Amino acid sequence: MRTDRRGFLKIAGIAALGLGIKPGMDALLGHGLVEASPEMLAQGAGEGIRWAMVVDLPRCWATPGCTECIAACDEAHNIPHFDDAKKEIKWTWEEPYGKVFPEQDPRLNSSNLGNKLALLLCNHCDNPPCVRVCPTKATWQRPDGIVMMDFHRCIGCRYCMVACPYGSRSFNFVDPRTALDMNKVNPDYPTRTRGVVEKCTLCQERIDVGKIPACVEACPQHALVFGDMNDPNSQVRKIVESRTTLVRKPELGTRPQVHYIVS
Ligand code: SF4
Ligand code: SF4
């Protein structure tokens, strides 16, 4: 997309919201973003496929230092690596358990739980605030729950980044292709440009041809389980029904569909 078209869309989008840039950002920052209506909370709970993921953290922790899932995601989606952390692009990444689940008391576990690393990705929330604030519909939710990105429609306003309570979105401050080895890019997945937001799309391009997400396939510990939460016989559904699992920041009402087994 040419910059002038993106600039036009940005102005048009903000105008459509009735917001100036600063008042708009202030409104998003200071506002309870996730006041879900009953209709919104019913999303994803209906019929049809509802994709979800389970991360079995004790299985991850059985192989300390393993980042096979992240490497597979990065390779599949041409994700660049910058030395400058401010330019970082992350679809899947790790953070200490104590930071991921600050409401849980790590003192209740004697195995240094708070410092162990947990895999993070977009939660493909049932009630995604990122989708609600996007002025151009560059991010939207499919009927199967996957929260998508259209890089060509994105005007880089970053409202979605402010709205996401999980830090699941990254902004391309510079041309990401400058940090890629163009001889090694995956030709089946588009590279992005400066000025757009990106994030995990649950490997929609693989799911739609009958494959499982690259991270799930790559995990040597089978710590990642992917499936249809609406199917009572699916493995994800059975795990969430039978085990104690956590989702991040449940109090916000976003209803994340990445569930964590922690013990
Ligand atoms: S984790 Fe963030 S980016 Fe992903 S759907 Fe939820 S609010 Fe949107
Ligand atoms: S996806 Fe995010 S940055 Fe892109 S237009 Fe929508 S709200 Fe703005």
mmCIF file with all atom_site columns, C-alpha atoms and ligand atoms in Angstrom, residues 130 133-139 149 153-161 169 171 197, ligand 2:
data_model
loop_
_atom_site.group_PDB
_atom_site.id
_atom_site.type_symbol
_atom_site.label_atom_id
_atom_site.label_alt_id
_atom_site.label_comp_id
_atom_site.label_asym_id
_atom_site.label_entity_id
_atom_site.label_seq_id
_atom_site.pdbx_PDB_ins_code
_atom_site.Cartn_x
_atom_site.Cartn_y
_atom_site.Cartn_z
_atom_site.occupancy
_atom_site.B_iso_or_equiv
_atom_site.pdbx_formal_charge
_atom_site.auth_seq_id
_atom_site.auth_comp_id
_atom_site.auth_asym_id
_atom_site.auth_atom_id
_atom_site.pdbx_PDB_model_num
ATOM   1  C  CA  . CYS A 1 130 ? -8.541  -4.940 19.566 1.00 0.00 ? 130 CYS A CA  1
ATOM   2  C  CA  . VAL A 1 133 ? -11.314 -0.252 18.228 1.00 0.00 ? 133 VAL A CA  1
ATOM   3  C  CA  . CYS A 1 134 ? -9.839  -0.758 14.749 1.00 0.00 ? 134 CYS A CA  1
ATOM   4  C  CA  . PRO A 1 135 ? -11.136 2.085  12.563 1.00 0.00 ? 135 PRO A CA  1
ATOM   5  C  CA  . THR A 1 136 ? -10.460 0.336  9.247  1.00 0.00 ? 136 THR A CA  1
ATOM   6  C  CA  . LYS A 1 137 ? -11.457 -3.279 10.019 1.00 0.00 ? 137 LYS A CA  1
ATOM   7  C  CA  . ALA A 1 138 ? -7.860  -4.248 9.373  1.00 0.00 ? 138 ALA A CA  1
ATOM   8  C  CA  . THR A 1 139 ? -8.222  -6.590 12.304 1.00 0.00 ? 139 THR A CA  1
ATOM   9  C  CA  . MET A 1 149 ? -4.934  -9.044 10.378 1.00 0.00 ? 149 MET A CA  1
ATOM   10 C  CA  . ARG A 1 153 ? -5.873  -2.211 5.407  1.00 0.00 ? 153 ARG A CA  1
ATOM   11 C  CA  . CYS A 1 154 ? -3.787  -1.401 8.494  1.00 0.00 ? 154 CYS A CA  1
ATOM   12 C  CA  . ILE A 1 155 ? -3.022  2.330  8.769  1.00 0.00 ? 155 ILE A CA  1
ATOM   13 C  CA  . GLY A 1 156 ? -0.705  1.923  11.744 1.00 0.00 ? 156 GLY A CA  1
ATOM   14 C  CA  . CYS A 1 157 ? -2.783  3.968  14.170 1.00 0.00 ? 157 CYS A CA  1
ATOM   15 C  CA  . ARG A 1 158 ? -1.996  1.394  16.896 1.00 0.00 ? 158 ARG A CA  1
ATOM   16 C  CA  . TYR A 1 159 ? -5.369  1.705  18.595 1.00 0.00 ? 159 TYR A CA  1
ATOM   17 C  CA  . CYS A 1 160 ? -5.433  -2.115 18.660 1.00 0.00 ? 160 CYS A CA  1
ATOM   18 C  CA  . MET A 1 161 ? -2.127  -2.199 20.517 1.00 0.00 ? 161 MET A CA  1
ATOM   19 C  CA  . ARG A 1 169 ? 0.609   -7.020 18.936 1.00 0.00 ? 169 ARG A CA  1
ATOM   20 C  CA  . PHE A 1 171 ? 4.326   -2.491 15.318 1.00 0.00 ? 171 PHE A CA  1
ATOM   21 C  CA  . VAL A 1 197 ? 0.762   -3.912 13.112 1.00 0.00 ? 197 VAL A CA  1
HETATM 22 S  S1  . SF4 B 2 .   ? -5.001  -3.068 12.916 1.00 0.00 ? 2   SF4 B S1  1
HETATM 23 FE FE1 . SF4 B 2 .   ? -4.460  -1.724 14.616 1.00 0.00 ? 2   SF4 B FE1 1
HETATM 24 S  S2  . SF4 B 2 .   ? -2.948  -0.262 13.804 1.00 0.00 ? 2   SF4 B S2  1
HETATM 25 FE FE2 . SF4 B 2 .   ? -3.938  -1.272 12.036 1.00 0.00 ? 2   SF4 B FE2 1
HETATM 26 S  S3  . SF4 B 2 .   ? -5.617  0.126  11.533 1.00 0.00 ? 2   SF4 B S3  1
HETATM 27 FE FE3 . SF4 B 2 .   ? -6.493  -1.391 12.935 1.00 0.00 ? 2   SF4 B FE3 1
HETATM 28 S  S4  . SF4 B 2 .   ? -6.294  -0.450 14.994 1.00 0.00 ? 2   SF4 B S4  1
HETATM 29 FE FE4 . SF4 B 2 .   ? -4.973  0.727  13.583 1.00 0.00 ? 2   SF4 B FE4 1
#
